Coordinates of C-alpha atoms and ligand atoms in Angstrom, one line a residue:
M20 CA 107.9 93.1 117.9
L21 CA 107.2 96.9 119.1
D22 CA 106.3 97.7 115.8
K23 CA 102.8 95.7 114.8
Q24 CA 100.2 98.6 114.8
N25 CA 99.8 98.2 111.1
Q26 CA 98.1 94.9 111.4
L27 CA 95.4 96.1 114.2
E28 CA 92.1 97.2 112.8
I29 CA 88.8 99.0 114.0
W30 CA 85.6 97.4 113.0
F31 CA 82.6 99.9 111.6
L32 CA 79.3 98.7 112.4
T33 CA 76.3 99.9 110.6
G34 CA 72.9 99.0 112.1
S35 CA 69.3 99.2 110.6
Q36 CA 66.4 96.7 110.4
S37 CA 64.8 94.8 107.6
L38 CA 61.5 96.9 107.3
Y39 CA 63.2 99.2 105.1
G40 CA 63.4 97.0 102.2
E41 CA 66.0 95.8 99.9
E42 CA 66.6 99.2 97.9
V43 CA 67.3 101.0 101.3
L44 CA 69.5 98.7 103.0
L45 CA 71.6 98.8 99.6
Q46 CA 72.0 102.7 100.1
V47 CA 72.5 102.5 103.6
A48 CA 75.6 99.7 102.9
K49 CA 77.0 101.9 100.1
Q50 CA 76.7 105.2 102.0
S51 CA 78.2 103.8 105.2
Q52 CA 81.2 102.4 103.3
N53 CA 81.6 105.7 101.8
V54 CA 81.8 107.1 105.6
V55 CA 84.7 104.5 106.4
N56 CA 86.6 105.4 102.9
S57 CA 86.5 108.9 104.1
M58 CA 87.5 108.2 107.7
N59 CA 90.6 106.2 106.6
E60 CA 91.7 109.0 104.2
S61 CA 92.1 111.3 107.0
P62 CA 95.6 112.3 108.8
S63 CA 94.1 111.3 112.1
T64 CA 93.1 107.8 111.7
S65 CA 96.3 105.7 112.7
I66 CA 94.8 102.6 112.5
R67 CA 92.4 101.1 109.5
I68 CA 88.8 101.3 109.8
V69 CA 87.6 98.0 108.4
W70 CA 83.5 98.1 107.2
K71 CA 81.7 95.4 108.1
P72 CA 78.2 94.4 106.2
V73 CA 75.1 96.4 107.4
L74 CA 73.4 94.4 111.0
T75 CA 69.6 94.0 110.6
T76 CA 69.2 91.3 113.1
A77 CA 69.9 90.2 116.7
E78 CA 71.7 87.2 115.6
D79 CA 74.0 88.8 113.3
I80 CA 74.9 91.5 115.7
K81 CA 76.0 89.2 118.4
K82 CA 77.8 87.0 115.9
T83 CA 80.0 90.3 114.7
C84 CA 80.4 91.5 118.2
M85 CA 81.8 88.0 119.3
E86 CA 84.0 88.1 116.2
A87 CA 85.2 91.5 117.2
S88 CA 86.1 90.4 120.4
S89 CA 87.8 87.1 119.5
N90 CA 90.0 88.5 116.3
P91 CA 93.4 89.5 117.8
N92 CA 93.8 92.2 115.0
C93 CA 90.5 93.8 115.9
I94 CA 91.1 96.3 118.9
G95 CA 87.7 98.1 118.7
V96 CA 84.5 98.7 117.2
I97 CA 82.8 102.1 115.7
T98 CA 78.8 101.9 115.6
W99 CA 76.6 104.2 113.6
M100 CA 72.7 103.9 113.0
H101 CA 72.4 105.4 109.9
T102 CA 68.8 104.2 109.8
F103 CA 66.6 103.0 112.6
S104 CA 68.2 99.9 114.3
P105 CA 65.7 98.8 117.4
A106 CA 68.1 98.6 120.2
K107 CA 66.8 95.7 121.8
M108 CA 68.3 93.6 118.8
W109 CA 71.7 94.9 120.2
I110 CA 71.5 93.7 123.8
A111 CA 73.1 90.3 123.3
G112 CA 75.8 91.7 120.9
L113 CA 76.9 94.9 122.9
N114 CA 76.8 92.3 126.3
A115 CA 79.3 90.2 124.3
L116 CA 81.7 92.8 123.2
Q117 CA 85.0 92.6 124.9
V118 CA 86.9 95.3 123.1
P119 CA 86.5 99.3 123.1
L120 CA 83.3 100.9 121.5
L121 CA 83.0 104.2 120.2
H122 CA 79.4 105.3 119.0
F123 CA 79.9 107.7 116.1
H124 CA 76.6 109.9 115.8
T125 CA 77.0 111.2 112.2
Q126 CA 75.3 111.3 109.0
I127 CA 76.2 110.6 105.4
N128 CA 75.3 114.1 104.6
S129 CA 76.7 117.4 106.4
E130 CA 74.5 119.6 104.8
L131 CA 70.4 119.3 104.5
P132 CA 69.3 119.4 100.9
W133 CA 66.8 122.0 102.1
E134 CA 64.6 122.5 98.9
S135 CA 64.8 118.7 97.4
L136 CA 64.2 117.5 101.0
D137 CA 61.6 114.6 100.4
M138 CA 60.1 111.7 102.5
D139 CA 62.6 109.4 100.7
F140 CA 65.6 111.5 102.3
M141 CA 63.7 111.3 105.6
N142 CA 63.6 107.6 105.4
L143 CA 67.2 107.1 104.7
N144 CA 68.7 110.0 107.1
Q145 CA 67.6 109.0 110.6
A146 CA 70.6 109.0 112.6
A147 CA 69.3 112.0 114.6
H148 CA 66.8 109.4 116.3
G149 CA 68.3 106.0 115.2
D150 CA 71.5 106.6 117.2
R151 CA 69.7 107.7 120.4
E152 CA 67.4 104.6 120.5
H153 CA 71.4 102.9 120.0
G154 CA 72.4 105.5 122.7
H155 CA 69.8 104.3 125.3
I156 CA 70.5 100.8 125.3
Q157 CA 74.5 101.5 125.5
A158 CA 73.3 103.7 128.7
R159 CA 71.0 101.0 130.0
L160 CA 74.1 98.4 129.8
N161 CA 76.2 101.1 131.4
L162 CA 79.0 100.0 129.0
P163 CA 82.1 102.0 129.0
R164 CA 81.7 104.0 125.7
K165 CA 82.7 107.1 124.0
I166 CA 80.4 109.0 122.0
I167 CA 81.4 111.4 119.6
A168 CA 78.8 113.7 117.3
G169 CA 79.5 115.2 114.0
H170 CA 80.6 114.9 110.4
E171 CA 83.7 113.2 109.2
S172 CA 84.7 116.4 106.8
D173 CA 85.2 118.3 110.2
P174 CA 88.8 117.8 111.0
Q175 CA 88.1 118.6 114.5
V176 CA 85.6 115.3 114.8
M177 CA 88.4 113.2 113.0
S178 CA 90.7 114.3 115.4
R179 CA 88.8 113.3 118.2
I180 CA 87.9 110.1 116.7
G181 CA 91.8 109.5 116.2
N182 CA 92.6 110.3 119.5
W183 CA 90.2 107.5 120.5
I184 CA 91.7 105.1 118.2
R185 CA 94.7 105.7 119.6
A186 CA 93.4 104.9 123.0
A187 CA 92.1 101.6 122.2
V188 CA 95.7 101.5 120.7
G189 CA 97.1 101.8 124.2
W190 CA 94.2 99.5 125.4
N191 CA 95.1 96.6 123.0
E192 CA 98.8 97.4 124.2
A193 CA 98.3 97.0 127.9
Q194 CA 96.4 93.8 127.5
N195 CA 99.5 92.4 125.6
L196 CA 102.2 93.8 127.8
K197 CA 104.9 91.6 129.2
L198 CA 107.2 93.9 131.5
A199 CA 110.6 92.3 133.0
R200 CA 111.7 93.3 136.1
F201 CA 115.2 92.9 137.1
G202 CA 115.2 92.9 140.9
D203 CA 112.3 94.3 143.4
N204 CA 111.3 97.5 144.4
M205 CA 113.4 100.1 145.8
R206 CA 113.3 99.3 149.6
Y207 CA 111.1 101.5 151.9
V208 CA 109.7 103.4 149.1
A209 CA 105.7 103.4 148.9
V210 CA 104.3 104.9 145.8
T211 CA 106.7 102.4 143.3
D212 CA 105.1 99.5 144.8
G213 CA 101.8 98.1 144.2
D214 CA 99.8 94.9 143.6
K215 CA 100.9 93.2 140.3
T216 CA 97.9 91.1 140.1
S217 CA 95.5 93.6 140.1
A218 CA 97.4 95.4 137.7
Q219 CA 96.8 92.3 135.5
I220 CA 93.6 92.1 136.0
T221 CA 92.9 96.0 135.3
L222 CA 95.4 96.5 132.8
G223 CA 96.1 93.3 131.2
V224 CA 99.9 93.7 132.1
S225 CA 102.1 91.0 133.0
I226 CA 104.7 92.0 135.4
E227 CA 107.6 89.2 135.9
A228 CA 110.4 89.2 137.9
Y229 CA 114.1 88.0 136.9
G230 CA 117.4 88.1 139.1
I231 CA 119.9 90.7 137.8
N232 CA 122.4 87.9 137.5
E233 CA 120.7 86.6 134.5
L234 CA 121.3 90.0 132.7
C235 CA 124.9 89.9 134.0
A236 CA 125.7 86.7 132.6
A237 CA 124.2 87.6 129.5
V238 CA 126.3 90.9 129.2
D239 CA 129.5 88.6 129.6
R240 CA 128.6 86.7 126.6
V241 CA 128.1 89.5 124.0
A242 CA 130.5 89.3 121.3
E243 CA 133.6 91.7 121.0
D244 CA 132.4 92.7 117.4
S245 CA 128.8 93.4 118.1
I246 CA 129.9 96.0 120.9
T247 CA 132.3 97.3 118.4
A248 CA 129.5 98.0 115.9
L249 CA 127.3 99.4 118.5
V250 CA 130.0 101.7 119.6
A251 CA 130.3 102.8 116.1
E252 CA 126.7 103.7 116.0
Y253 CA 127.1 105.8 119.2
E254 CA 130.1 107.9 117.8
E255 CA 127.9 108.6 114.9
L256 CA 124.9 109.4 116.5
Y257 CA 126.0 111.5 119.7
E258 CA 128.8 113.8 120.7
V259 CA 130.9 111.0 122.4
S260 CA 133.4 112.6 125.1
S261 CA 137.0 112.1 124.0
E262 CA 137.4 110.0 126.9
L263 CA 135.0 107.7 125.8
V264 CA 135.9 107.3 122.2
K265 CA 138.1 104.8 121.0
G266 CA 141.8 105.1 122.0
G267 CA 140.0 107.4 125.0
A268 CA 141.4 106.5 128.7
R269 CA 138.0 105.3 129.4
H270 CA 136.7 103.7 126.0
S271 CA 136.2 100.5 127.8
S272 CA 133.6 102.0 130.1
L273 CA 131.5 102.7 126.8
R274 CA 132.0 99.3 125.3
Y275 CA 130.7 97.9 128.6
Q276 CA 127.7 100.2 128.4
A277 CA 127.0 98.7 124.7
A278 CA 127.2 95.2 126.0
I279 CA 124.5 96.1 128.5
E280 CA 122.4 97.5 126.0
I281 CA 123.0 94.2 123.2
A282 CA 122.3 92.0 126.1
L283 CA 119.4 93.7 127.6
E284 CA 117.1 94.3 124.5
K285 CA 118.4 90.4 123.3
F286 CA 116.6 89.5 126.7
L287 CA 113.6 91.6 126.1
I288 CA 112.8 90.5 122.4
D289 CA 113.6 86.6 123.3
G290 CA 111.1 86.8 126.2
G291 CA 108.4 89.0 124.4
F292 CA 108.6 91.8 126.9
S293 CA 108.0 95.6 125.9
A294 CA 108.8 97.1 128.9
F295 CA 111.4 96.7 132.0
T296 CA 112.7 98.0 135.3
T297 CA 115.9 98.4 137.1
N298 CA 117.0 98.9 140.6
F299 CA 120.3 100.7 141.4
E300 CA 119.8 99.2 145.0
D301 CA 120.2 95.6 143.3
L302 CA 122.7 95.4 140.4
G303 CA 124.3 91.9 141.4
N304 CA 127.7 91.7 139.1
L305 CA 126.6 94.5 136.8
K306 CA 129.6 97.3 136.8
Q307 CA 127.5 100.1 135.7
L308 CA 124.0 101.1 136.0
P309 CA 122.4 100.8 132.7
G310 CA 122.3 104.3 131.6
L311 CA 122.9 105.0 127.9
A312 CA 121.3 101.6 127.4
V313 CA 118.2 102.2 129.1
Q314 CA 118.1 105.6 127.0
R315 CA 118.4 104.2 123.5
L316 CA 115.9 101.2 124.5
M317 CA 113.2 103.8 125.6
A318 CA 114.1 105.8 122.3
K319 CA 113.5 102.4 120.6
G320 CA 109.9 102.5 122.4
Y321 CA 110.3 100.3 125.2
G322 CA 108.7 101.3 128.7
F323 CA 111.2 101.6 131.6
G324 CA 110.9 102.4 135.4
G325 CA 113.7 103.2 137.5
E326 CA 114.1 101.6 141.2
G327 CA 111.5 98.9 140.3
D328 CA 108.9 101.1 139.1
W329 CA 106.5 99.0 136.9
K330 CA 104.0 101.0 137.0
T331 CA 105.8 103.9 135.3
S332 CA 107.2 101.5 133.0
A333 CA 104.4 100.0 131.8
L334 CA 102.7 103.5 131.6
L335 CA 105.4 104.7 129.4
R336 CA 105.2 101.7 126.8
I337 CA 101.4 102.2 126.8
I338 CA 101.8 106.0 126.5
K339 CA 104.9 105.2 123.5
S340 CA 102.1 102.7 121.6
M341 CA 99.3 105.5 121.7
T342 CA 101.8 108.3 120.4
Q343 CA 103.3 106.0 117.4
G344 CA 104.0 108.4 114.7
L345 CA 103.1 111.5 116.3
V346 CA 105.5 114.5 116.8
G347 CA 107.3 114.7 120.3
G348 CA 108.3 112.0 122.3
S349 CA 107.7 110.5 125.9
S350 CA 110.0 109.7 128.5
F351 CA 110.5 108.2 132.2
M352 CA 110.5 111.3 134.4
E353 CA 111.2 112.4 138.3
D354 CA 110.0 115.6 139.8
Y355 CA 113.4 116.4 141.0
T356 CA 114.0 120.3 142.0
Y357 CA 112.2 123.2 141.7
H358 CA 112.7 127.2 140.8
F359 CA 110.3 129.0 143.0
G360 CA 111.6 132.4 141.6
P361 CA 112.8 134.7 140.7
G362 CA 110.6 134.7 137.3
E363 CA 108.1 132.2 136.6
P364 CA 108.0 129.1 139.0
K365 CA 109.3 125.6 137.2
V366 CA 110.2 122.5 137.6
L367 CA 113.2 121.0 136.8
G368 CA 113.1 116.9 136.0
A369 CA 115.7 114.6 135.4
H370 CA 116.6 111.2 136.7
M371 CA 119.9 109.3 137.9
L372 CA 120.6 108.7 134.1
E373 CA 117.3 107.4 132.6
V374 CA 115.8 109.9 130.4
C375 CA 114.5 109.2 126.9
P376 CA 116.2 111.1 124.0
T377 CA 112.9 111.4 122.2
I378 CA 112.3 114.5 124.2
T379 CA 114.8 116.6 122.5
D380 CA 116.1 117.9 119.2
Q381 CA 119.6 118.2 120.5
R382 CA 122.4 115.8 119.4
P383 CA 122.8 114.1 122.6
K384 CA 126.1 114.3 124.3
C385 CA 127.5 110.7 126.0
E386 CA 129.5 111.2 129.0
I387 CA 130.6 109.3 131.8
H388 CA 130.2 110.8 135.4
P389 CA 130.1 109.3 138.9
L390 CA 126.8 108.5 140.1
G391 CA 127.6 109.1 143.7
I392 CA 125.3 106.4 145.0
G393 CA 125.2 102.7 144.6
G394 CA 129.0 101.8 144.8
K395 CA 129.4 100.8 141.4
D396 CA 131.6 102.2 138.4
D397 CA 130.7 105.3 137.0
P398 CA 128.0 104.9 134.3
V399 CA 128.0 106.2 130.9
R400 CA 124.8 108.2 130.0
L401 CA 123.4 110.8 127.4
V402 CA 123.2 114.7 128.6
F403 CA 120.7 116.8 126.9
N404 CA 117.8 119.3 127.6
A405 CA 114.1 118.6 126.8
T406 CA 112.7 120.9 123.7
P407 CA 110.2 123.3 124.7
A408 CA 106.7 122.2 123.6
H409 CA 103.4 121.7 125.0
G410 CA 103.4 118.6 127.0
C411 CA 102.0 116.6 129.9
V412 CA 103.3 114.4 132.8
V413 CA 101.5 111.5 133.7
G414 CA 101.3 109.2 136.8
L415 CA 99.9 105.9 137.5
M416 CA 99.4 105.1 141.4
D417 CA 97.8 101.8 143.1
L418 CA 95.5 103.2 145.6
G419 CA 94.9 99.9 147.5
G420 CA 92.0 98.7 145.5
R421 CA 92.2 100.2 142.5
F422 CA 94.5 102.3 140.3
R423 CA 94.4 106.3 139.7
I424 CA 95.5 108.1 136.8
L425 CA 96.7 111.6 137.3
S426 CA 97.7 114.1 134.6
N427 CA 99.1 117.5 134.4
D428 CA 99.4 119.9 131.5
I429 CA 102.6 121.3 131.2
E430 CA 104.6 123.5 129.2
V431 CA 108.6 122.2 128.5
V432 CA 110.7 125.5 128.3
K433 CA 114.3 126.4 128.2
P434 CA 116.3 126.6 131.4
D435 CA 117.0 130.2 132.6
K436 CA 120.5 129.7 132.0
E437 CA 122.7 127.1 130.8
L438 CA 122.8 123.7 133.1
K439 CA 126.9 123.6 132.8
K440 CA 127.3 121.4 135.4
L441 CA 124.2 119.1 135.5
P442 CA 125.7 115.7 134.2
V443 CA 122.3 114.0 133.5
A444 CA 119.4 114.7 130.8
S445 CA 116.7 117.2 132.3
A446 CA 113.5 118.8 130.9
V447 CA 112.3 122.2 132.4
W448 CA 109.0 122.8 132.8
K449 CA 105.7 125.2 134.2
P450 CA 102.9 123.0 135.0
K451 CA 99.6 124.5 134.6
P452 CA 97.9 126.2 136.1
S453 CA 100.9 127.4 138.5
L454 CA 103.6 125.4 140.2
A455 CA 101.9 126.1 143.5
L456 CA 98.6 124.7 142.4
S457 CA 100.0 121.9 140.2
A458 CA 102.1 120.6 143.2
E459 CA 99.0 121.1 145.8
S460 CA 96.9 119.1 143.3
W461 CA 99.3 116.7 142.4
I462 CA 100.2 116.0 146.2
F463 CA 96.6 115.9 147.4
A464 CA 95.7 113.3 144.8
G465 CA 98.9 111.0 146.0
G466 CA 100.5 111.5 143.2
S467 CA 104.0 109.9 142.5
H468 CA 107.3 111.3 142.1
H469 CA 107.9 109.5 138.9
T470 CA 105.9 110.2 136.1
V471 CA 105.9 109.7 132.2
L472 CA 106.6 113.2 130.4
S473 CA 105.1 113.3 127.0
T474 CA 105.2 116.0 124.6
S475 CA 103.1 113.8 122.1
L476 CA 100.3 112.8 124.0
E477 CA 96.6 114.4 124.0
I478 CA 94.7 114.3 127.2
E479 CA 91.6 113.2 125.2
T480 CA 93.5 109.9 124.5
L481 CA 94.5 109.3 128.0
N482 CA 91.1 110.0 129.3
D483 CA 89.6 107.6 126.7
F484 CA 92.1 104.9 127.6
A485 CA 91.1 105.4 131.4
N486 CA 87.2 105.3 130.8
I487 CA 87.8 102.1 128.5
L488 CA 89.5 100.7 131.6
N489 CA 87.3 102.1 134.2
I490 CA 90.2 103.6 135.9
E491 CA 90.0 107.1 137.4
H492 CA 91.5 110.0 135.4
L493 CA 92.6 113.1 137.5
H494 CA 93.5 116.1 135.3
I495 CA 95.1 119.3 136.5
S496 CA 95.1 121.9 133.7
D497 CA 94.6 125.7 133.4
T498 CA 91.1 125.3 134.5
T499 CA 91.7 123.6 138.0
V500 CA 90.5 125.1 141.0
S501 CA 91.8 123.6 144.2
Q502 CA 88.4 123.1 145.9
S503 CA 86.7 121.7 143.2
F504 CA 89.7 119.2 142.3
Q505 CA 89.8 117.8 145.8
D506 CA 85.8 117.4 145.9
Q507 CA 86.1 115.5 142.8
I508 CA 88.5 113.4 144.3
K509 CA 86.0 112.6 147.5
W510 CA 83.3 112.0 144.8
N511 CA 85.1 109.5 142.8
G512 CA 86.0 107.8 145.6
I513 CA 82.4 106.9 146.7
Y514 CA 81.9 106.3 143.0
F515 CA 84.4 103.7 142.7
K516 CA 83.7 102.2 146.3
L517 CA 80.1 101.4 144.8
S518 CA 81.5 100.6 141.2
T519 CA 83.9 98.2 142.5
T520 CA 82.7 94.5 142.7
S521 CA 85.4 92.9 145.1
Ligands
MN13 MN1 113.6 107.8 140.5

C-alpha cells in the first residue's frame, strides 16, 4: 500500500493552434514526444511523464484538463507552448484543472542553427513568445504554478523538474492520506494540537481517532509463531542485547514489542492508514510504549508523531513519499537539548524512543531501558546515532486560520564525544546559519519542537509542495537575516489574511 508510485503519471500537454497547418503540427507532435522521451530518460524523473496529443482548440484543452483532474493516476500536468497557442483557449481548461501545474518553458533545440536559420525554423520554434502568452493567462488566473525555463539536456533543469514532480507526489499523497490516532494529544500541549477539519480541507489528510484498547486487544491476539519469526528478523538486523535474545532474562519484553509491531502494522494495513500517532499518557492495557515497533514502521514508510502529534506524523509520511528512492532518510524528531560550546554550537535531537533508523548507516543496537515516565514496563528500542549528512528539519504548525510550514537547513554531524549513556537513538546537528539565529527565527515563527528531520529532502521540493497547496513556507538557511525573516512573517500574515476566503 505504501509503495504505489509506479502507477502514477504526469501528463505533458503541448499547446499550438490550427493556423500552422498539418505539416507543422506533425512536427510539433513529433518534437514534443522527443522532449518527453528525453525527460523520461533523466535520472531525476521519478514518475513517468505521459505525452498527450497536441492541443489546438479550447474544447480539447478543457477536455484534457478535466481528464487529467479525474484520472486517479495523473498527479500533475506539464504545459509547453512549442508554437503560439492563443491563451484565451486555455482559460476554461486551466480553470478546470485540479492537479499541480508546471509550465516548462523550453525549446526542442538547445543551440540556434545560426547559419541555416530561416523562416521555417522561426515558424516552428516560437516558445520564447508562445510561452509568454501562456504564462500571461496563468498569471491572470492566479493559478498555483511552477515555471521552469531551460533545456531538458541540462541536468540542473531536469533536477528542478524532478523536485517539482516529487512535490506533486507529496500533494497526491496528502490528498489520499489516512492517519490513525491512538488516543488524543498530550494534555495541555499547544503546538501538537490543531484543527483536523482544516487539515483535511487544506491538505486532504483524513485524521481518525481510535481507542488504544482496540490495539491492545489486537496485540493479545498475535500468534506466537509470527512473533518468533519477527524476533528472528530482529536478531539478524540488529545488535540485540544479551538480555533480550532468546534465552535471555528479558526475552519476553522483546516478544511483546514484536507483538505490538505485528498488531499495529495489521491495523494500519486493514484500515488503509499510512500514518499514525501514539500518546504515552494514554496506553490503556499496553504493557510497553511502542518503541522498536514504531521505529520499524517508520522505516517501512509510515508517518509517525509522538504525543498525538498528527501534523508531524502526516508531514513525515508526505516527506517519505516525496523522497522515495533517494539517498538518506527521514525521521520523526524533537529538538531535545543544546551544546552551546566550547566549539561550534549544536542541537542534540532525539525522542523518548521513536527515531527512524533510515537516518543512520549504523547497525542499530536493540536494547531495553526504563522510560522514567508513564509508569509502564520498560520498552524495547533501537539505539543509534544519525549519520553525518546535509539535511533539514521541517515543522508544520496550525496558526488558527491557516497552516505554516517552517524549515531549517542543517548539517548532521558526529557527536563531539561518544554518547555512552544515552539509551535512545539521536541526531546531532549544526543548524544554519547558526544555532542562535536558527533558534531565534524558529521560535519567532512559532515553530514546533517536533519536526521531521530529513537527509534526503530538497528544500525546492518542500517549497513547491507548499506552493501547490498555498501554504506558507518559511525557510531558515545560510542567508537568513533576522530582521528580514521577521518582516517576511509580518508581510505573509497580511497576504494570507487577504487571500483566505473564509
Ligand atoms: Mn515529544
